[in-house]
Coordinates of C-alpha atoms (C1' of nucleotides) in Angstrom, one line a residue:
Chain A
M21 CA 15.5 -24.1 67.2
F22 CA 12.7 -22.1 65.5
A23 CA 12.7 -18.5 66.7
K24 CA 9.6 -16.4 66.9
P25 CA 9.8 -13.1 65.0
T26 CA 10.5 -9.9 66.8
I27 CA 8.0 -7.0 66.3
E28 CA 10.3 -5.5 63.6
A29 CA 10.7 -8.9 61.9
S30 CA 7.0 -9.6 62.0
Q31 CA 6.3 -6.2 60.5
A32 CA 8.7 -7.0 57.6
L33 CA 7.2 -10.4 56.9
L34 CA 3.5 -9.4 57.3
H35 CA 3.6 -5.9 55.6
D36 CA 6.8 -5.3 53.6
L37 CA 6.8 -8.6 51.8
P38 CA 3.2 -8.5 50.6
R39 CA 3.9 -4.9 49.5
W40 CA 6.9 -6.1 47.6
L41 CA 4.8 -8.9 46.0
A42 CA 2.2 -6.4 44.8
A43 CA 5.0 -4.5 42.9
H44 CA 6.5 -7.7 41.4
K45 CA 3.5 -9.9 40.9
R46 CA 3.4 -11.6 37.5
D47 CA 0.0 -12.0 35.8
L48 CA 0.0 -15.8 35.7
P49 CA -3.1 -17.4 34.1
M50 CA -3.0 -20.1 36.8
R51 CA -3.5 -17.5 39.5
R52 CA -6.5 -15.8 38.1
D53 CA -9.7 -15.7 40.2
D54 CA -11.8 -17.6 37.6
V55 CA -9.6 -20.7 37.8
T56 CA -11.5 -23.6 39.3
D57 CA -10.4 -25.7 42.3
W58 CA -9.5 -28.5 39.9
G59 CA -7.5 -26.1 37.7
T60 CA -5.6 -25.0 40.8
L61 CA -5.0 -28.6 41.9
V62 CA -3.6 -29.5 38.4
F63 CA -1.4 -26.5 38.5
E64 CA 0.0 -27.3 42.0
I65 CA 0.7 -30.9 41.0
M66 CA 2.4 -29.9 37.8
S67 CA 4.5 -27.4 39.8
Q68 CA 6.0 -30.0 42.1
Q69 CA 9.8 -29.7 41.5
T70 CA 9.1 -28.0 38.2
P71 CA 9.8 -24.4 37.0
L72 CA 6.7 -22.4 36.4
S73 CA 7.9 -21.3 33.0
R74 CA 7.7 -24.9 31.9
V75 CA 4.3 -25.5 33.6
Q76 CA 2.4 -22.5 32.2
P77 CA 2.0 -23.4 28.5
I78 CA 1.3 -27.1 29.3
W79 CA -1.3 -26.2 32.0
I80 CA -3.1 -23.9 29.6
D81 CA -3.3 -26.6 26.9
W82 CA -4.2 -29.2 29.5
M83 CA -7.2 -27.3 30.9
K84 CA -8.6 -26.8 27.5
H85 CA -8.5 -30.6 26.8
W86 CA -9.6 -31.7 30.3
P87 CA -11.3 -28.9 32.2
T88 CA -12.9 -31.1 34.9
P89 CA -11.9 -34.2 37.0
C90 CA -14.5 -36.1 35.0
D91 CA -12.8 -35.3 31.7
L92 CA -9.4 -36.4 32.9
A93 CA -10.7 -39.5 34.5
A94 CA -12.2 -40.6 31.2
A95 CA -9.1 -39.7 29.2
S96 CA -6.5 -42.2 27.8
S97 CA -3.4 -42.6 30.0
A98 CA -1.3 -42.5 26.8
D99 CA -2.7 -39.1 25.8
I100 CA -2.2 -37.8 29.3
I101 CA 1.5 -38.9 29.4
V102 CA 2.1 -37.3 26.0
A103 CA 0.4 -34.1 27.1
W104 CA 2.6 -34.1 30.2
A105 CA 5.4 -33.8 27.7
N106 CA 8.7 -32.5 29.2
L107 CA 7.4 -31.7 32.7
G108 CA 9.4 -34.5 34.2
Y109 CA 8.4 -37.2 36.7
P110 CA 5.8 -38.6 34.4
S111 CA 4.4 -40.8 37.2
R112 CA 2.8 -37.5 38.4
A113 CA 0.7 -37.6 35.2
L114 CA -0.7 -41.0 36.1
R115 CA -1.3 -39.9 39.7
L116 CA -3.2 -36.9 38.5
K117 CA -5.5 -39.2 36.5
A118 CA -5.9 -41.4 39.6
C119 CA -6.6 -38.2 41.6
A120 CA -9.4 -37.3 39.1
A121 CA -10.9 -40.7 39.2
T122 CA -10.9 -40.6 43.0
I123 CA -12.6 -37.2 43.0
V124 CA -15.3 -38.5 40.6
A125 CA -15.8 -41.8 42.5
K126 CA -15.7 -40.5 46.1
H127 CA -16.5 -36.8 45.9
D128 CA -19.1 -36.6 43.2
G129 CA -16.7 -34.8 40.9
Q130 CA -16.0 -32.0 43.2
V131 CA -12.6 -31.3 44.7
P132 CA -12.8 -31.8 48.5
L133 CA -11.7 -28.9 50.6
T134 CA -10.4 -30.4 53.8
M135 CA -6.7 -31.3 54.5
K136 CA -7.7 -34.8 55.4
E137 CA -9.6 -35.5 52.2
L138 CA -7.2 -33.7 50.0
T139 CA -4.1 -35.5 51.2
L140 CA -5.8 -38.8 50.7
L141 CA -5.9 -38.0 47.0
P142 CA -3.2 -39.6 44.8
G143 CA -0.4 -37.1 44.2
V144 CA -1.6 -34.6 46.8
G145 CA 0.6 -34.2 49.8
T146 CA 0.7 -31.6 52.6
Y147 CA 2.1 -28.9 50.5
T148 CA -0.3 -29.2 47.6
A149 CA -3.3 -29.5 49.9
S150 CA -2.4 -26.4 51.9
A151 CA -1.5 -24.4 48.8
L152 CA -5.0 -25.1 47.3
L153 CA -6.7 -24.1 50.6
A154 CA -4.6 -21.0 51.1
F155 CA -4.2 -19.6 47.7
R156 CA -7.6 -20.5 46.2
H157 CA -9.8 -20.4 49.3
R158 CA -7.9 -18.0 51.6
V159 CA -7.8 -20.5 54.5
R160 CA -5.4 -19.4 57.2
I161 CA -3.0 -22.3 57.0
P162 CA 0.8 -22.6 56.8
V163 CA 2.2 -23.3 53.3
L164 CA 5.7 -24.8 53.6
D165 CA 7.3 -25.2 50.2
T166 CA 11.0 -25.1 49.8
N167 CA 11.1 -21.3 49.2
I168 CA 9.1 -20.4 52.2
R169 CA 11.1 -22.7 54.5
R170 CA 14.4 -21.2 53.3
V171 CA 13.1 -17.6 53.7
L172 CA 11.9 -18.3 57.2
V173 CA 15.0 -20.1 58.5
R174 CA 17.3 -17.5 57.1
F175 CA 15.3 -14.5 58.2
L176 CA 14.3 -15.8 61.6
D177 CA 16.8 -18.4 62.6
G178 CA 20.0 -17.2 60.9
R179 CA 20.5 -20.5 59.1
E180 CA 21.3 -21.0 55.4
F181 CA 19.0 -23.9 54.9
P182 CA 16.2 -25.8 56.7
P183 CA 17.5 -28.5 59.1
R184 CA 15.5 -31.3 57.6
S185 CA 14.3 -32.3 54.1
T186 CA 10.7 -32.3 55.3
P187 CA 9.2 -29.8 57.8
S188 CA 8.9 -30.9 61.4
K189 CA 5.8 -30.3 63.5
K190 CA 7.6 -27.4 65.3
E191 CA 8.6 -25.8 62.0
T192 CA 5.1 -26.1 60.7
A193 CA 3.7 -24.7 64.0
R194 CA 6.0 -21.7 63.9
A195 CA 5.1 -20.9 60.4
G196 CA 1.4 -21.1 61.3
E197 CA 1.7 -18.9 64.4
L198 CA 3.4 -16.0 62.5
L199 CA 0.6 -15.8 59.9
P200 CA -1.8 -12.9 60.3
Q201 CA -5.3 -13.8 61.6
D202 CA -7.1 -12.9 58.4
G203 CA -7.0 -15.7 55.9
R204 CA -6.8 -13.5 52.9
H205 CA -3.9 -11.6 54.4
A206 CA -2.2 -14.8 55.4
A207 CA -2.4 -16.2 51.9
D208 CA -0.8 -13.0 50.6
V209 CA 2.0 -13.4 53.1
S210 CA 2.6 -17.0 52.1
L211 CA 2.6 -16.1 48.4
A212 CA 4.9 -13.2 49.0
M213 CA 7.4 -15.4 50.9
M214 CA 7.3 -18.0 48.2
E215 CA 7.9 -15.5 45.4
F216 CA 10.6 -13.8 47.4
G217 CA 12.4 -17.1 48.0
A218 CA 12.2 -17.9 44.3
L219 CA 13.4 -14.5 43.0
V220 CA 15.5 -12.9 45.8
C221 CA 16.3 -15.2 48.7
T222 CA 17.3 -18.1 46.3
Q223 CA 19.0 -21.3 47.2
L224 CA 22.3 -20.8 45.4
A225 CA 22.9 -17.1 45.0
P226 CA 20.6 -14.9 47.1
S227 CA 20.5 -11.2 46.2
C228 CA 21.5 -10.0 49.7
T229 CA 23.1 -6.8 48.5
G230 CA 20.4 -4.2 48.8
C231 CA 17.8 -6.7 50.0
M232 CA 14.8 -4.9 51.6
M233 CA 14.7 -7.5 54.4
R234 CA 18.4 -7.3 55.3
A235 CA 18.0 -5.0 58.4
N236 CA 16.0 -7.6 60.3
C237 CA 17.5 -10.8 58.7
A238 CA 19.1 -13.1 61.3
W239 CA 21.2 -14.7 58.6
A240 CA 22.6 -11.4 57.4
N241 CA 23.1 -10.1 61.0
S242 CA 25.1 -13.2 61.9
G243 CA 27.4 -12.9 58.9
F244 CA 25.8 -15.3 56.4
P245 CA 27.1 -18.5 58.0
K246 CA 27.3 -21.4 55.5
D247 CA 25.5 -24.6 56.4
Q248 CA 27.8 -27.5 56.9
K249 CA 25.6 -30.0 55.1
R250 CA 24.0 -28.6 52.0
P251 CA 20.9 -30.2 50.6
T252 CA 21.9 -33.4 48.9
S253 CA 22.1 -32.9 45.2
Q254 CA 21.1 -35.8 43.0
P255 CA 23.4 -37.0 40.2
Y256 CA 21.6 -37.7 37.0
A257 CA 23.9 -38.8 34.2
G258 CA 24.0 -42.6 33.9
T259 CA 21.3 -43.2 36.5
D260 CA 18.1 -45.3 36.1
R261 CA 16.2 -42.0 36.0
Q262 CA 17.9 -41.0 32.9
A263 CA 17.4 -44.4 31.3
R264 CA 13.7 -44.3 32.2
G265 CA 13.5 -40.9 30.8
R266 CA 14.8 -42.1 27.5
I267 CA 12.3 -44.9 27.3
M268 CA 9.4 -42.6 28.1
K269 CA 10.5 -40.0 25.6
A270 CA 10.8 -42.7 22.9
L271 CA 7.3 -43.9 23.6
R272 CA 5.8 -40.4 23.9
T273 CA 7.2 -39.6 20.5
A274 CA 5.9 -42.9 18.9
H275 CA 2.4 -42.3 20.4
F276 CA 2.4 -38.7 19.2
E277 CA 3.4 -39.7 15.7
G278 CA 0.5 -42.2 15.6
K279 CA 2.7 -45.3 15.7
N280 CA 1.5 -48.4 17.6
G281 CA 4.3 -48.4 20.1
L282 CA 7.8 -49.8 19.7
T283 CA 9.4 -53.2 19.7
K284 CA 10.9 -54.3 23.0
R285 CA 14.3 -54.2 21.3
R286 CA 13.9 -50.6 20.3
V287 CA 12.8 -49.8 23.9
L288 CA 15.8 -51.5 25.4
D289 CA 18.1 -49.7 23.0
A290 CA 16.6 -46.4 24.0
A291 CA 17.5 -47.2 27.6
R292 CA 21.2 -47.7 26.8
I293 CA 23.1 -44.6 28.1
D294 CA 26.6 -43.6 28.8
G295 CA 27.6 -44.6 32.4
G296 CA 24.8 -47.2 32.8
D297 CA 25.5 -50.8 33.7
R298 CA 24.7 -53.7 31.4
Y299 CA 21.6 -54.7 33.4
Q300 CA 20.2 -51.1 33.4
P301 CA 18.0 -51.3 30.3
S302 CA 16.1 -54.5 31.4
R303 CA 16.0 -53.3 35.0
V304 CA 14.3 -50.0 34.2
Y305 CA 12.1 -51.6 31.6
R306 CA 10.7 -54.1 34.1
A307 CA 10.3 -51.3 36.7
L308 CA 8.2 -49.2 34.3
L309 CA 6.1 -52.2 33.4
K310 CA 5.5 -52.9 37.1
E311 CA 4.6 -49.3 37.8
G312 CA 2.1 -49.2 34.9
M313 CA 4.0 -46.5 33.1
I314 CA 4.3 -48.7 30.0
V315 CA 2.5 -51.8 28.7
Y316 CA 3.6 -54.8 26.7
D317 CA 1.2 -56.1 24.1
E318 CA 1.9 -59.8 23.8
E319 CA -0.1 -60.3 20.5
R320 CA 1.4 -57.4 18.6
K321 CA 4.8 -57.7 20.2
R322 CA 4.8 -54.0 20.9
V323 CA 5.6 -51.8 23.9
T324 CA 3.2 -48.9 24.3
L325 CA 2.0 -46.3 26.7
P326 CA -0.9 -47.5 28.9
R327 CA -4.4 -47.3 27.4
Chain B
dT27 C1' 14.2 -42.0 57.5
dA28 C1' 16.4 -42.0 53.3
dC29 C1' 15.9 -42.9 48.9
dT30 C1' 13.7 -42.7 44.3
dC31 C1' 11.1 -40.5 40.9
dG32 C1' 12.7 -36.2 34.9
dT33 C1' 13.8 -32.4 32.5
dG34 C1' 16.0 -28.4 30.5
dG35 C1' 17.8 -24.0 31.9
dT36 C1' 21.7 -21.6 34.2
dG37 C1' 26.1 -19.4 36.3
Chain C
dT13 C1' 31.6 -27.1 30.5
dC14 C1' 28.9 -29.2 34.0
dA15 C1' 27.2 -29.3 38.7
dC16 C1' 23.3 -27.5 40.4
dC17 C1' 18.7 -26.2 40.5
dA18 C1' 13.0 -25.9 40.3
dA19 C1' 5.6 -24.4 44.0
dG20 C1' 7.1 -32.5 46.6
dA21 C1' 5.1 -37.1 46.9
dG22 C1' 5.4 -42.0 47.7
dT23 C1' 7.5 -45.8 49.7

DNA sequence: TACTCGTGGTG
DNA sequence: TCACCAAGAGT
């Protein structure tokens, strides 16, 4: 299922790709050496399913306001959700605050540096933990994001897409075995594969013409076979997610403008969208309350972001 | 395991 | 125009 690289393929992955990266590397403030562990962790969580171009300005502003876990743990949830702005999946903002609180409570304010401790933090999964250890601390550990997985299965296995939505143990093991022994070099290889997947070996329209990896690419050498089942794309228009987004945007705007929340009626109106069913507004409203994303003030009769 | 969780750019 | 996409995690 998961092929080992040939000598030539290994050479391409371990030497050609890092060299390519050096020539194409962007000077991102999130990658600078003086960024703290916490800054890196914030960046990785913001980057989950989110384009870097959208993350960069918000991350810069965010780190000025809340440079340490202690700062964020003490901040208002409402301010945090407003600062999260249009990054999407705003539950990540609350998880990031919970993550900060856990680091303060259980790790004396210092970001822990073991896979076990990291993945126990709210919002931190296998990818985020390994990315912090590899890119910030040069630990030799496989980093399997969607780009690296796609690059590896195309280049080594001749498949268009990874077989599962989440990496199996065998896939993770193969990715770990092919890394160079030196941690610093290994991190360069991972970052190069990630960037290469994002810029060249893309999901929809890879730039295979003139690709520097083509000679050893198993996918190219087998004629670019199309995968039968493509990754499931998620509809959005008319869904609960869109309705939730409308509510959160209305409350972010109200909070930003200094208003004391909105009436429940206004909130339910905001949730009415084309394609939604008649129960959708109240359904998503209740869900957001339950998740702690919004709060209802009984006395003032106002819906607000959580304090 | 499969499903749910936003948002705005893009070909 | 609109389906598809972008450094995953939680349940």
